[in-house]
């Protein structure tokens, strides 16, 4: 009799209700369907952009001529989603700004490396902070006649690519017009226990003033990231530009045997060509500048159960650089620079 009751109880448990996991699943599915209904379509987003095919790129992008003291080549790229006229104008301005930045940059840096190790009983609390701050300034006495557009291209993401040739020797005689650019880079890497956090902020501002023609143009570009999250803000001639957040993809070289040198910088192109190119370019500039002599200051405190140390490096440098390699493989840009002289 007892055995029969046990079997009947087991059958009853199998046929009545569902377990807690299934209940949670059904509840979450119901919530999901309700939330989807509340989402209103964004009219500013083209539905066709959700499925992206890799954008093709011109051959000249990967065969930029070598620069010298008489002919300097510089690349500029607009934001995605711009009209051809405005995109070409922004790309040309950025190309000129990068020419000024590479030919005569003034680079200053401050690097802090802080460590704090505390021991309490059986647990260790180890904290490190690695913080970089770089500032790059360039001022070029030049006019529009010192630059020549030699290549243009439009991608399927409505980006304009412009390659300009700059004549530095001719710019010496252009005393009325000026092109200035200012870059700030902040990077902070923090570690506590097994948790890592990387925060970055890049700010680029360019200004062109022509006293002879009473012309003025300016652009501002900022991107900040926290681990894998990014935010981009862009302005051109006082107008904010809408940045479309899509998973941008680009066709690269077919040569899979390309070897990366240890000096190459690689960046992802998920947020468009300009963001990837600019990030790689600035990283390479500060890396080459930081290889020069620096002033190091150290401060350390040791106690019975705690050790703290702060190492600070300060450097200033000025050097001329040129593009030596641009490649795209697996939707990543590979960039390398060389010293101009």
XYZ file of C-alpha atoms in Angstrom, residues 224-341:
118
model
C 35.810 58.124 -25.384
C 35.629 54.506 -24.378
C 35.229 52.419 -21.268
C 36.327 48.854 -21.904
C 34.291 47.870 -24.991
C 31.813 50.789 -24.914
C 32.491 53.824 -27.105
C 30.945 57.253 -27.669
C 31.843 59.593 -30.545
C 31.118 63.299 -30.961
C 31.989 65.223 -34.104
C 31.575 68.875 -35.132
C 32.421 70.716 -38.327
C 32.216 74.482 -38.727
C 30.101 74.768 -35.591
C 27.589 72.086 -36.589
C 27.212 68.796 -34.733
C 27.381 65.756 -36.992
C 25.168 62.744 -36.379
C 27.303 59.644 -36.002
C 25.613 56.364 -37.022
C 26.561 53.457 -34.768
C 26.743 50.410 -37.005
C 29.134 47.498 -37.257
C 31.217 48.929 -40.096
C 33.216 46.434 -42.123
C 35.765 46.927 -44.906
C 37.402 44.762 -47.527
C 41.091 44.386 -46.912
C 44.055 43.023 -48.803
C 43.954 39.522 -50.184
C 47.551 38.986 -49.096
C 47.205 36.895 -45.964
C 50.979 36.559 -45.683
C 51.418 40.174 -44.577
C 53.746 40.221 -41.615
C 53.233 42.755 -38.859
C 56.333 44.447 -37.572
C 56.640 44.915 -33.844
C 56.327 48.673 -34.431
C 52.971 48.510 -36.229
C 49.771 49.755 -34.588
C 46.530 47.855 -35.148
C 43.023 49.206 -34.481
C 39.516 47.898 -35.133
C 37.292 49.568 -37.736
C 33.907 48.846 -36.113
C 33.209 52.589 -35.805
C 34.330 53.622 -39.264
C 37.577 54.406 -41.050
C 38.352 57.783 -39.489
C 38.073 56.621 -35.898
C 40.320 53.622 -36.554
C 42.839 55.617 -38.596
C 43.002 58.526 -36.149
C 43.384 56.241 -33.132
C 46.177 54.272 -34.782
C 47.929 57.446 -35.947
C 47.878 59.104 -32.520
C 48.949 55.926 -30.731
C 51.910 55.623 -33.071
C 52.898 59.278 -32.630
C 52.956 59.096 -28.838
C 54.699 55.715 -28.930
C 57.526 57.078 -31.064
C 57.742 60.237 -28.964
C 57.808 58.268 -25.721
C 60.846 56.317 -26.901
C 62.957 59.437 -26.342
C 64.532 60.414 -23.042
C 62.147 61.109 -20.167
C 62.375 62.494 -16.663
C 61.414 59.890 -14.046
C 60.268 60.699 -10.537
C 59.542 58.009 -7.962
C 57.901 58.063 -4.568
C 57.629 54.988 -2.361
C 56.294 54.337 1.129
C 56.697 51.028 2.939
C 54.949 50.022 6.137
C 54.627 46.740 8.013
C 51.476 45.734 6.125
C 51.302 48.184 3.203
C 53.488 49.194 0.276
C 52.754 52.136 -2.031
C 54.733 53.331 -5.019
C 54.263 56.113 -7.562
C 56.405 56.376 -10.673
C 55.962 59.510 -12.798
C 57.468 60.130 -16.224
C 57.497 63.552 -17.917
C 58.665 64.041 -21.488
C 58.681 66.631 -24.261
C 59.566 65.934 -27.853
C 59.304 67.287 -31.363
C 59.819 65.210 -34.476
C 58.598 64.945 -38.061
C 56.891 61.743 -39.181
C 55.476 60.261 -42.364
C 53.101 57.404 -43.235
C 54.983 54.286 -44.307
C 52.288 51.591 -44.225
C 48.484 51.391 -44.300
C 46.808 48.002 -44.552
C 43.439 46.495 -43.639
C 43.173 42.840 -42.665
C 40.233 41.190 -40.855
C 38.514 44.587 -40.464
C 41.523 46.005 -38.630
C 43.722 48.865 -39.762
C 47.466 48.334 -39.615
C 49.455 51.571 -39.569
C 53.118 52.359 -39.318
C 55.028 55.659 -39.334
C 58.636 56.542 -39.989
C 60.778 59.534 -39.105
C 60.683 62.027 -41.944
C 64.362 62.957 -41.725
